[in-house]
CSV table of C-alpha atoms in Angstrom, one decimal:
chain,number,residue,atom,x,y,z
M,25,UNK,CA,0.0,0.1,-0.2
M,26,UNK,CA,1.6,3.4,-1.2
M,27,UNK,CA,-0.8,5.6,-0.1
M,28,UNK,CA,1.8,7.4,2.0
M,29,UNK,CA,4.6,7.5,0.0
M,30,UNK,CA,5.3,10.5,-1.7
M,31,UNK,CA,7.1,9.9,-5.5
M,32,UNK,CA,9.0,13.2,-5.8
M,33,UNK,CA,10.9,12.2,-9.1
M,34,UNK,CA,10.7,10.5,-12.5
M,35,UNK,CA,12.7,7.2,-12.8
M,36,UNK,CA,15.2,7.0,-15.8
M,37,UNK,CA,14.9,3.4,-14.9
M,38,UNK,CA,14.9,0.7,-18.0
M,39,UNK,CA,13.5,-2.2,-16.4
M,40,UNK,CA,14.6,-5.7,-18.6
M,41,UNK,CA,14.7,-8.6,-15.7
M,42,UNK,CA,11.7,-10.1,-14.0
M,43,UNK,CA,8.5,-9.3,-11.6
M,44,UNK,CA,6.3,-11.7,-10.3
M,45,UNK,CA,3.6,-10.9,-8.4
M,46,UNK,CA,2.6,-14.2,-6.7
M,47,UNK,CA,-0.7,-12.9,-6.8
M,48,UNK,CA,0.2,-9.4,-4.2
M,49,UNK,CA,-1.2,-6.4,-5.4
M,50,UNK,CA,0.1,-2.8,-5.4
M,51,UNK,CA,-1.9,-0.5,-4.1
M,52,UNK,CA,-2.7,3.4,-4.3
M,53,UNK,CA,0.6,4.3,-6.4
M,54,UNK,CA,0.3,8.4,-7.3
M,55,UNK,CA,3.1,9.5,-9.8
M,56,UNK,CA,2.4,13.3,-11.0
M,57,UNK,CA,4.8,14.9,-12.9
M,58,UNK,CA,5.5,17.5,-15.1
M,59,UNK,CA,7.4,15.4,-17.7
M,60,UNK,CA,7.4,12.5,-20.2
M,61,UNK,CA,7.6,9.1,-19.7
M,62,UNK,CA,5.8,8.6,-16.4
M,63,UNK,CA,5.0,5.4,-14.7
M,64,UNK,CA,6.6,3.0,-12.5
M,65,UNK,CA,8.9,2.7,-14.9
M,66,UNK,CA,10.5,4.8,-17.3
M,67,UNK,CA,10.6,2.4,-20.5
M,68,UNK,CA,9.7,-1.4,-19.4
M,69,UNK,CA,11.1,-4.2,-21.4
M,70,UNK,CA,11.2,-6.9,-19.3
M,71,UNK,CA,8.7,-9.8,-18.0
M,72,UNK,CA,5.7,-9.2,-15.8
M,73,UNK,CA,3.3,-11.6,-14.2
M,74,UNK,CA,0.6,-12.1,-11.5
M,75,UNK,CA,0.0,-8.9,-10.2
M,76,UNK,CA,-2.0,-6.7,-9.8
M,77,UNK,CA,-2.6,-2.3,-9.7
M,78,UNK,CA,-5.2,-1.0,-7.4
M,79,UNK,CA,-6.1,2.7,-7.4
M,80,UNK,CA,-3.2,4.0,-9.3
M,81,UNK,CA,-2.6,7.3,-10.8
M,82,UNK,CA,-0.5,8.8,-13.3
M,83,UNK,CA,0.3,12.2,-14.7
M,84,UNK,CA,2.7,13.8,-16.8
M,85,UNK,CA,3.3,15.7,-19.9
M,86,UNK,CA,3.4,12.8,-22.7
M,87,UNK,CA,3.8,9.0,-22.5
M,88,UNK,CA,2.1,8.4,-19.6
M,89,UNK,CA,0.9,4.9,-18.5
M,90,UNK,CA,0.9,2.7,-15.1
M,91,UNK,CA,3.4,0.2,-15.1
M,92,UNK,CA,5.4,2.6,-18.2
M,93,UNK,CA,5.6,5.6,-19.9
M,94,UNK,CA,6.8,3.2,-23.2
M,95,UNK,CA,7.5,-0.5,-23.1
M,96,UNK,CA,9.7,-0.6,-26.1
M,97,UNK,CA,11.5,-3.4,-27.4
M,98,UNK,CA,9.8,-5.4,-26.9
M,99,UNK,CA,7.7,-7.4,-23.3
M,100,UNK,CA,5.7,-9.9,-21.8
M,101,UNK,CA,2.7,-10.1,-19.9
M,102,UNK,CA,0.4,-12.4,-18.3
M,103,UNK,CA,-2.0,-12.5,-15.9
M,104,UNK,CA,-2.1,-9.0,-14.9
M,105,UNK,CA,-4.5,-6.8,-13.8
M,106,UNK,CA,-5.2,-3.1,-13.4
M,107,UNK,CA,-8.1,-2.2,-10.5
M,108,UNK,CA,-9.8,2.0,-11.0
M,109,UNK,CA,-6.9,3.1,-12.5
M,110,UNK,CA,-6.8,6.5,-13.6
M,111,UNK,CA,-4.1,8.1,-16.1
M,112,UNK,CA,-4.2,12.4,-16.9
M,113,UNK,CA,-2.3,14.7,-18.1
M,114,UNK,CA,-0.2,16.6,-15.9
M,115,UNK,CA,-2.2,20.2,-14.9
M,116,UNK,CA,0.6,22.8,-15.2
M,117,UNK,CA,1.9,21.1,-18.9
M,118,UNK,CA,0.9,22.7,-22.2
M,119,UNK,CA,1.4,20.7,-25.3
M,120,UNK,CA,2.8,17.1,-24.8
M,121,UNK,CA,2.9,14.4,-28.4
M,122,UNK,CA,-0.5,12.7,-26.4
M,123,UNK,CA,0.0,8.9,-25.7
M,124,UNK,CA,-1.6,7.8,-22.1
M,125,UNK,CA,-2.9,4.4,-21.7
M,126,UNK,CA,-3.5,1.9,-18.4
M,127,UNK,CA,-0.6,-0.3,-19.2
M,128,UNK,CA,1.6,2.2,-21.7
M,129,UNK,CA,1.6,5.8,-22.8
M,130,UNK,CA,2.7,3.6,-26.0
M,131,UNK,CA,4.5,0.2,-27.2
M,132,UNK,CA,7.2,0.7,-29.3
M,133,UNK,CA,9.4,-1.6,-31.5
M,134,UNK,CA,8.1,-5.3,-30.3
M,135,UNK,CA,7.9,-8.0,-30.1
M,136,UNK,CA,5.3,-7.6,-27.2
M,137,UNK,CA,3.2,-10.6,-25.8
M,138,UNK,CA,0.1,-10.2,-23.6
M,139,UNK,CA,-2.0,-12.9,-22.1
M,140,UNK,CA,-4.9,-12.8,-19.6
M,141,UNK,CA,-5.3,-8.8,-18.6
M,142,UNK,CA,-8.1,-7.2,-16.9
M,143,UNK,CA,-8.2,-3.8,-17.2
M,144,UNK,CA,-11.7,-2.4,-15.1
M,145,UNK,CA,-13.2,0.7,-14.3
M,146,UNK,CA,-10.2,2.9,-15.8
M,147,UNK,CA,-10.4,6.7,-17.1
M,148,UNK,CA,-8.0,7.9,-19.1
M,149,UNK,CA,-8.2,11.7,-19.9
M,150,UNK,CA,-5.5,13.2,-22.4
M,151,UNK,CA,-4.8,15.9,-25.0
M,152,UNK,CA,-4.9,12.8,-27.7
M,153,UNK,CA,-3.5,9.5,-28.8
M,154,UNK,CA,-5.6,8.0,-25.5
M,155,UNK,CA,-6.5,4.2,-25.0
M,156,UNK,CA,-7.7,1.5,-22.2
M,157,UNK,CA,-3.9,0.3,-23.1
M,158,UNK,CA,-2.2,2.0,-24.9
M,159,UNK,CA,-2.6,5.5,-26.5
M,160,UNK,CA,-0.5,3.8,-29.4
M,161,UNK,CA,1.4,0.7,-30.6
M,162,UNK,CA,4.3,1.3,-33.1
M,163,UNK,CA,6.9,-0.6,-35.3
M,164,UNK,CA,9.8,1.2,-35.5
M,165,UNK,CA,12.1,-0.4,-37.3
M,166,UNK,CA,11.6,-3.9,-37.4
M,167,UNK,CA,8.8,-5.7,-37.5
M,168,UNK,CA,7.8,-7.4,-33.9
M,169,UNK,CA,4.2,-8.8,-34.1
M,170,UNK,CA,1.7,-7.4,-30.9
M,171,UNK,CA,0.4,-10.5,-29.4
M,172,UNK,CA,-3.3,-10.1,-27.3
M,173,UNK,CA,-4.5,-13.0,-25.8
M,174,UNK,CA,-7.5,-13.2,-23.2
M,175,UNK,CA,-8.3,-9.5,-22.7
M,176,UNK,CA,-10.8,-7.4,-20.9
M,177,UNK,CA,-11.1,-3.7,-20.6
M,178,UNK,CA,-13.3,-1.7,-19.7
M,179,UNK,CA,-12.9,2.2,-18.9
M,180,UNK,CA,-14.0,5.5,-20.1
M,181,UNK,CA,-11.5,8.6,-21.9
M,182,UNK,CA,-12.0,12.2,-22.0
M,183,UNK,CA,-9.6,13.5,-24.3
M,184,UNK,CA,-10.2,17.0,-26.8
M,185,UNK,CA,-8.9,15.3,-29.8
M,186,UNK,CA,-8.0,12.1,-32.3
M,187,UNK,CA,-7.1,8.1,-31.6
M,188,UNK,CA,-9.1,6.6,-29.3
M,189,UNK,CA,-9.5,2.6,-28.4
M,190,UNK,CA,-8.1,0.3,-27.0
M,191,UNK,CA,-5.5,1.4,-28.4
M,192,UNK,CA,-4.9,4.5,-29.1
M,193,UNK,CA,-3.4,4.5,-32.6
M,194,UNK,CA,-2.0,1.0,-34.2
M,195,UNK,CA,0.7,1.4,-36.7
M,196,UNK,CA,2.3,-2.0,-36.6
M,197,UNK,CA,1.0,-5.4,-37.1
M,198,UNK,CA,-1.2,-6.5,-33.9
M,199,UNK,CA,-2.7,-10.2,-33.3
M,200,UNK,CA,-6.3,-9.7,-30.5
M,201,UNK,CA,-7.8,-12.9,-29.7
M,202,UNK,CA,-10.9,-13.7,-27.1
M,203,UNK,CA,-11.2,-10.4,-26.2
M,204,UNK,CA,-14.4,-7.9,-24.4
M,205,UNK,CA,-13.6,-4.3,-24.6
M,206,UNK,CA,-16.1,-1.8,-23.2
M,207,UNK,CA,-15.4,1.9,-24.0
M,208,UNK,CA,-17.2,4.7,-23.2
M,209,UNK,CA,-16.2,7.8,-24.2
M,210,UNK,CA,-17.6,11.2,-22.1
M,211,UNK,CA,-15.4,13.2,-25.4
M,212,UNK,CA,-13.5,13.5,-28.1
M,213,UNK,CA,-13.1,15.0,-31.1
M,214,UNK,CA,-12.9,11.9,-33.4
M,215,UNK,CA,-10.9,8.7,-34.3
M,216,UNK,CA,-12.6,6.1,-32.4
M,217,UNK,CA,-13.5,2.9,-32.1
M,218,UNK,CA,-13.4,-0.4,-29.7
M,219,UNK,CA,-10.3,-2.3,-30.6
M,220,UNK,CA,-8.6,0.8,-32.4
M,221,UNK,CA,-9.1,4.4,-33.5
M,222,UNK,CA,-6.5,4.6,-36.0
M,223,UNK,CA,-5.7,2.3,-37.8
M,224,UNK,CA,-2.9,4.1,-41.0
M,225,UNK,CA,0.6,4.0,-42.4
M,226,UNK,CA,1.4,0.4,-42.9
M,227,UNK,CA,-0.9,-0.9,-39.1
M,228,UNK,CA,-2.2,-4.3,-39.6
M,229,UNK,CA,-4.7,-5.7,-37.2
M,230,UNK,CA,-6.0,-9.3,-36.8
M,231,UNK,CA,-8.9,-9.8,-34.6
M,232,UNK,CA,-10.5,-13.2,-33.8
M,233,UNK,CA,-13.5,-13.7,-31.0
M,234,UNK,CA,-14.4,-10.4,-29.9
M,235,UNK,CA,-17.3,-8.4,-27.9
M,236,UNK,CA,-17.5,-4.7,-27.8
M,237,UNK,CA,-19.0,-2.3,-26.9
M,238,UNK,CA,-19.2,1.7,-27.9
M,239,UNK,CA,-20.9,4.2,-25.9
M,240,UNK,CA,-20.5,7.5,-26.9
M,241,UNK,CA,-21.6,10.3,-24.7
M,242,UNK,CA,-20.3,13.6,-26.9
M,243,UNK,CA,-18.0,13.8,-30.1
M,244,UNK,CA,-17.1,17.1,-32.0
M,245,UNK,CA,-16.8,15.5,-35.2
M,246,UNK,CA,-18.7,12.2,-35.2
M,247,UNK,CA,-18.4,11.2,-38.8
M,248,UNK,CA,-14.9,9.7,-37.5
M,249,UNK,CA,-15.8,6.7,-36.1
M,250,UNK,CA,-17.4,3.4,-35.6
M,251,UNK,CA,-17.2,-0.1,-33.7
M,252,UNK,CA,-14.0,-1.3,-35.0
M,253,UNK,CA,-11.7,1.2,-36.5
M,254,UNK,CA,-12.2,5.0,-36.0
M,255,UNK,CA,-10.3,5.8,-39.1
M,256,UNK,CA,-8.4,3.6,-41.1
M,257,UNK,CA,-6.6,3.7,-45.1
M,258,UNK,CA,-6.9,1.0,-47.0
M,259,UNK,CA,-3.9,2.3,-49.0
M,260,UNK,CA,-1.3,1.8,-46.1
M,261,UNK,CA,-2.6,-0.7,-43.8
M,262,UNK,CA,-5.0,-4.3,-43.6
M,263,UNK,CA,-7.4,-5.9,-41.3
M,264,UNK,CA,-9.2,-8.9,-40.9
M,265,UNK,CA,-12.4,-10.2,-38.6
M,266,UNK,CA,-13.4,-13.1,-37.1
M,267,UNK,CA,-16.3,-13.8,-35.2
M,268,UNK,CA,-16.8,-10.1,-34.1
M,269,UNK,CA,-20.1,-8.7,-32.0
M,270,UNK,CA,-20.6,-5.5,-30.6
M,271,UNK,CA,-23.4,-4.0,-28.4
M,272,UNK,CA,-26.1,-2.0,-30.9
M,273,UNK,CA,-25.5,1.5,-29.4
M,274,UNK,CA,-27.9,4.0,-30.1
M,275,UNK,CA,-25.9,7.3,-31.4
M,276,UNK,CA,-28.6,10.2,-32.6
M,277,UNK,CA,-28.0,12.2,-29.5
M,278,UNK,CA,-24.3,13.4,-30.3
M,279,UNK,CA,-25.3,14.0,-34.2
M,280,UNK,CA,-28.6,15.5,-35.9
M,281,UNK,CA,-27.1,14.3,-39.2
M,282,UNK,CA,-24.8,10.5,-38.6
M,283,UNK,CA,-22.7,10.1,-41.4
M,284,UNK,CA,-19.8,7.6,-40.6
M,285,UNK,CA,-17.3,8.3,-43.7
M,286,UNK,CA,-15.6,5.5,-45.2
M,287,UNK,CA,-12.7,5.3,-43.9
M,288,UNK,CA,-13.9,3.7,-40.7
M,289,UNK,CA,-14.5,0.5,-40.1
M,290,UNK,CA,-17.9,-1.5,-38.9
M,291,UNK,CA,-17.1,-5.6,-39.0
M,292,UNK,CA,-19.2,-8.1,-37.2
M,293,UNK,CA,-22.1,-9.0,-36.3
M,294,UNK,CA,-24.5,-6.2,-34.3
M,295,UNK,CA,-25.8,-7.8,-31.6
M,296,UNK,CA,-29.5,-5.9,-30.0
M,297,UNK,CA,-30.3,-6.0,-26.5
């Protein structure tokens, strides 16, 4: 329990080892700094498993996440849970390049393997590039696959910008199986999707067995959103969807003339309830 611990400076540590939580939890971790790459670690490229982060709060300029500001050059995660965690831009800062997510602000240069990830009651407030899991996935100068299996993610995002989903921007090869994603948009500009807000610039997305639920309370450009991918460039990127289902929601309150553009992707089957 870190309720009484004051985190005074940003760690420059790149963690490359193994964290085995053995079923224990880190509670009430709070880091609030006006710098980039804020998290338990500045950069993470090791292995973490069997651990819970409960009621963590992370705030910084850009690249902000509970585990790390960046996951870089590969990582492995298994049986990791994030409960009631909040990620935010530090109040005194302006600008910044975005990338805010519960697990990590940004994931760069895979491969990354994630199994049995649970995110519940998450809250993210970001200028742009926000994801329940991560604000962005990037290939960098090598093609490392991001493998996500067994994902349960629930939470809300408030942003004045674009590219919001489980993954804010996907610009690498990401494979996802067996996932439930419930995303509530409190406010956003555009490029909103359950799985990825933005799939362009060489991104590849392959999804099997997904149930998604996208609730949108307010958007300023509501033509750029859809159940699966919010913004998609077929000239540079690609996707596949197998056994994908979405709860049918009513979006009529956010626009009198709701006409999503053809650059958005509504893949799979809608479930009426």
